[in-house]
Amino acid sequence: DTTQRSLHLGPQPVYSQEGGAHIGFLHPESDCQFIGTYSEVKKHVSSCQRAPKGCKNSKQCGLFSVDEMPVHLSLCPFTHCAYSAFGCSHTDTPANLKKHEASCAYKDTPLCQQGLTLSELHTDMQSTKQEIELLFQHISAMEERQVFVQKHLGKHRPRAGSVSQKQHTLAQAPNNNFSNEDMTTR
């Protein structure tokens, strides 16, 4: 298969259009336009979302671009039965697998039922983890607001001793009809 062979060829040299100077390397089978040194391109291709990837079901399918992969997986004749983890080795297209899975011999085994329960618990745990993370984000945002409010209130808040000092000053003033008790109730 030429697609698989050219991927193994590795990055190809890229030259500028003005003057033909070598400017780096580009992978020939990728839609990605990343250009870098030979080793940078080799490293980039292994994690690049645009680089062709092999089918997760079988090496026999070959390589597919990011855009082609969903279409291929929806028709792949090597798709594994949902109960493959419990021993079923049946493969078929996703459409044909639905019929098989409805009557799969591995569907009702105790191991499968335990696996399904474990899967449900895992899903619940992930959901709870996401809720906890969201709560931590809310708490963090509230703490930030609290710090902001305290910081800005501190600029406008009278000093701790100033109210009692004013009460004392007013109580000492001549012809004052106010007492300290009057000041605290107002």
Tab-separated table of C-alpha atoms in Angstrom:
chain	number	residue	atom	x	y	z
A	1	ASP	CA	0.000	0.000	0.000
A	2	THR	CA	1.533	3.313	-1.095
A	3	THR	CA	0.008	5.288	1.774
A	4	GLN	CA	1.650	3.081	4.378
A	5	ARG	CA	4.967	3.036	2.513
A	6	SER	CA	5.176	6.818	2.141
A	7	LEU	CA	4.451	7.316	5.844
A	8	HIS	CA	7.488	5.198	6.572
A	9	LEU	CA	9.581	7.372	4.244
A	10	GLY	CA	9.365	10.134	6.808
A	11	PRO	CA	9.491	13.888	6.406
A	12	GLN	CA	10.341	15.282	2.994
A	13	PRO	CA	12.426	18.428	2.349
A	14	VAL	CA	10.590	21.687	1.688
A	15	TYR	CA	12.146	24.452	-0.406
A	16	SER	CA	11.133	28.106	-0.641
A	17	GLN	CA	9.533	29.254	-3.878
A	18	GLU	CA	11.823	32.285	-4.059
A	19	GLY	CA	15.322	30.999	-4.717
A	20	GLY	CA	14.727	27.355	-3.808
A	21	ALA	CA	16.428	27.521	-0.403
A	22	HIS	CA	15.816	24.572	1.920
A	23	ILE	CA	13.437	25.775	4.668
A	24	GLY	CA	12.671	22.579	6.538
A	25	PHE	CA	10.727	19.352	6.283
A	26	LEU	CA	7.049	18.470	5.822
A	27	HIS	CA	5.334	15.104	6.108
A	28	PRO	CA	4.062	14.060	2.669
A	29	GLU	CA	0.867	12.256	3.735
A	30	SER	CA	-0.448	14.808	6.209
A	31	ASP	CA	-2.857	17.680	5.627
A	32	CYS	CA	-0.870	19.517	8.298
A	33	GLN	CA	1.407	22.287	7.107
A	34	PHE	CA	3.859	22.032	10.028
A	35	ILE	CA	7.398	22.677	8.790
A	36	GLY	CA	10.433	22.106	10.947
A	37	THR	CA	13.679	20.210	11.222
A	38	TYR	CA	13.652	16.530	10.266
A	39	SER	CA	13.446	15.390	13.905
A	40	GLU	CA	10.793	18.020	14.777
A	41	VAL	CA	8.568	16.817	11.925
A	42	LYS	CA	9.006	13.143	12.916
A	43	LYS	CA	8.055	14.022	16.503
A	44	HIS	CA	5.168	16.252	15.390
A	45	VAL	CA	3.656	13.603	13.074
A	46	SER	CA	3.274	11.137	15.963
A	47	SER	CA	0.946	13.537	17.806
A	48	CYS	CA	-0.458	15.607	14.914
A	49	GLN	CA	-4.239	15.547	14.628
A	50	ARG	CA	-3.988	15.984	10.849
A	51	ALA	CA	-1.608	13.068	10.250
A	52	PRO	CA	-3.174	9.877	8.842
A	53	LYS	CA	-3.916	7.295	11.512
A	54	GLY	CA	-4.502	3.579	11.356
A	55	CYS	CA	-7.938	2.140	11.993
A	56	LYS	CA	-8.395	1.176	15.647
A	57	ASN	CA	-10.161	-2.045	14.623
A	58	SER	CA	-7.638	-3.592	12.237
A	59	LYS	CA	-4.337	-2.867	10.523
A	60	GLN	CA	-5.871	-4.395	7.393
A	61	CYS	CA	-7.937	-1.228	6.900
A	62	GLY	CA	-4.925	1.020	6.310
A	63	LEU	CA	-4.514	4.712	7.125
A	64	PHE	CA	-7.119	7.474	7.094
A	65	SER	CA	-7.059	11.244	7.407
A	66	VAL	CA	-8.839	12.899	10.304
A	67	ASP	CA	-11.746	13.760	8.012
A	68	GLU	CA	-12.025	10.228	6.592
A	69	MET	CA	-11.766	8.309	9.888
A	70	PRO	CA	-15.354	8.826	11.195
A	71	VAL	CA	-16.795	7.667	7.870
A	72	HIS	CA	-14.509	4.637	7.818
A	73	LEU	CA	-15.340	3.658	11.422
A	74	SER	CA	-19.078	3.843	10.687
A	75	LEU	CA	-18.584	1.222	7.926
A	76	CYS	CA	-15.544	-0.730	9.142
A	77	PRO	CA	-16.072	-4.507	8.695
A	78	PHE	CA	-13.625	-5.218	11.534
A	79	THR	CA	-15.598	-3.464	14.302
A	80	HIS	CA	-15.519	-5.565	17.480
A	81	CYS	CA	-18.587	-6.759	19.337
A	82	ALA	CA	-19.428	-4.700	22.444
A	83	TYR	CA	-18.872	-7.894	24.441
A	84	SER	CA	-15.378	-8.560	23.079
A	85	ALA	CA	-13.867	-7.757	26.483
A	86	PHE	CA	-15.864	-10.700	27.843
A	87	GLY	CA	-14.718	-13.201	25.211
A	88	CYS	CA	-16.719	-12.574	22.037
A	89	SER	CA	-14.504	-12.483	18.949
A	90	HIS	CA	-17.218	-11.518	16.439
A	91	THR	CA	-16.398	-8.588	14.119
A	92	ASP	CA	-18.608	-6.948	11.507
A	93	THR	CA	-19.845	-3.545	10.367
A	94	PRO	CA	-21.447	-1.431	13.121
A	95	ALA	CA	-24.877	-1.850	11.502
A	96	ASN	CA	-24.606	-5.667	11.443
A	97	LEU	CA	-23.162	-5.788	14.965
A	98	LYS	CA	-26.365	-4.411	16.488
A	99	LYS	CA	-28.238	-7.554	15.454
A	100	HIS	CA	-25.407	-9.791	16.696
A	101	GLU	CA	-25.093	-7.987	20.049
A	102	ALA	CA	-28.819	-8.395	20.758
A	103	SER	CA	-28.303	-12.161	20.871
A	104	CYS	CA	-24.587	-12.417	21.728
A	105	ALA	CA	-23.838	-15.465	23.894
A	106	TYR	CA	-21.511	-13.368	26.075
A	107	LYS	CA	-24.156	-10.738	26.853
A	108	ASP	CA	-25.689	-12.469	29.882
A	109	THR	CA	-22.629	-14.050	31.481
A	110	PRO	CA	-21.969	-13.134	35.133
A	111	LEU	CA	-18.606	-11.654	34.162
A	112	CYS	CA	-20.299	-9.425	31.593
A	113	GLN	CA	-22.949	-8.293	34.096
A	114	GLN	CA	-20.199	-7.454	36.596
A	115	GLY	CA	-18.362	-5.583	33.861
A	116	LEU	CA	-21.483	-3.600	32.978
A	117	THR	CA	-22.023	-2.747	36.648
A	118	LEU	CA	-18.390	-1.707	36.930
A	119	SER	CA	-18.752	0.417	33.793
A	120	GLU	CA	-21.845	2.140	35.233
A	121	LEU	CA	-19.986	2.797	38.497
A	122	HIS	CA	-17.052	4.217	36.551
A	123	THR	CA	-19.400	6.514	34.608
A	124	ASP	CA	-21.035	7.659	37.854
A	125	MET	CA	-17.615	8.253	39.411
A	126	GLN	CA	-16.522	10.344	36.409
A	127	SER	CA	-19.721	12.373	36.636
A	128	THR	CA	-19.199	12.928	40.354
A	129	LYS	CA	-15.585	13.910	39.724
A	130	GLN	CA	-16.725	16.505	37.164
A	131	GLU	CA	-19.296	17.865	39.638
A	132	ILE	CA	-16.622	18.143	42.342
A	133	GLU	CA	-14.266	19.940	39.940
A	134	LEU	CA	-17.076	22.352	39.052
A	135	LEU	CA	-17.746	22.986	42.753
A	136	PHE	CA	-14.050	23.680	43.332
A	137	GLN	CA	-14.136	26.175	40.465
A	138	HIS	CA	-17.161	27.895	42.020
A	139	ILE	CA	-15.489	27.982	45.428
A	140	SER	CA	-12.317	29.408	43.912
A	141	ALA	CA	-14.299	32.103	42.082
A	142	MET	CA	-16.157	32.984	45.292
A	143	GLU	CA	-12.883	33.195	47.222
A	144	GLU	CA	-11.456	35.498	44.552
A	145	ARG	CA	-14.549	37.714	44.803
A	146	GLN	CA	-14.258	37.728	48.583
A	147	VAL	CA	-10.618	38.849	48.401
A	148	PHE	CA	-11.566	41.519	45.848
A	149	VAL	CA	-14.417	42.817	48.016
A	150	GLN	CA	-12.283	42.806	51.180
A	151	LYS	CA	-9.509	44.615	49.352
A	152	HIS	CA	-11.839	47.328	48.077
A	153	LEU	CA	-13.814	47.608	51.311
A	154	GLY	CA	-10.570	48.106	53.178
A	155	LYS	CA	-9.971	51.326	51.258
A	156	HIS	CA	-13.340	52.758	52.295
A	157	ARG	CA	-13.770	51.253	55.747
A	158	PRO	CA	-13.014	53.505	58.742
A	159	ARG	CA	-10.154	52.401	60.924
A	160	ALA	CA	-11.049	50.109	63.809
A	161	GLY	CA	-10.486	52.665	66.598
A	162	SER	CA	-11.962	55.674	64.820
A	163	VAL	CA	-15.644	55.043	65.721
A	164	SER	CA	-14.923	54.624	69.430
A	165	GLN	CA	-12.611	57.646	69.318
A	166	LYS	CA	-15.416	59.744	67.799
A	167	GLN	CA	-17.855	58.491	70.437
A	168	HIS	CA	-15.434	59.448	73.176
A	169	THR	CA	-14.817	62.881	71.598
A	170	LEU	CA	-18.539	63.562	71.256
A	171	ALA	CA	-19.198	62.466	74.822
A	172	GLN	CA	-16.528	64.835	76.116
A	173	ALA	CA	-17.724	67.796	74.082
A	174	PRO	CA	-19.437	70.607	76.039
A	175	ASN	CA	-23.241	70.895	75.744
A	176	ASN	CA	-23.391	67.376	74.382
A	177	ASN	CA	-26.695	65.625	74.843
A	178	PHE	CA	-25.337	62.292	73.527
A	179	SER	CA	-23.855	59.457	75.539
A	180	ASN	CA	-21.787	56.521	74.314
A	181	GLU	CA	-24.906	54.367	74.474
A	182	ASP	CA	-26.765	56.769	72.211
A	183	MET	CA	-23.951	56.610	69.666
A	184	THR	CA	-23.951	52.828	69.470
A	185	THR	CA	-27.703	52.602	68.864
A	186	ARG	CA	-27.636	55.082	65.976
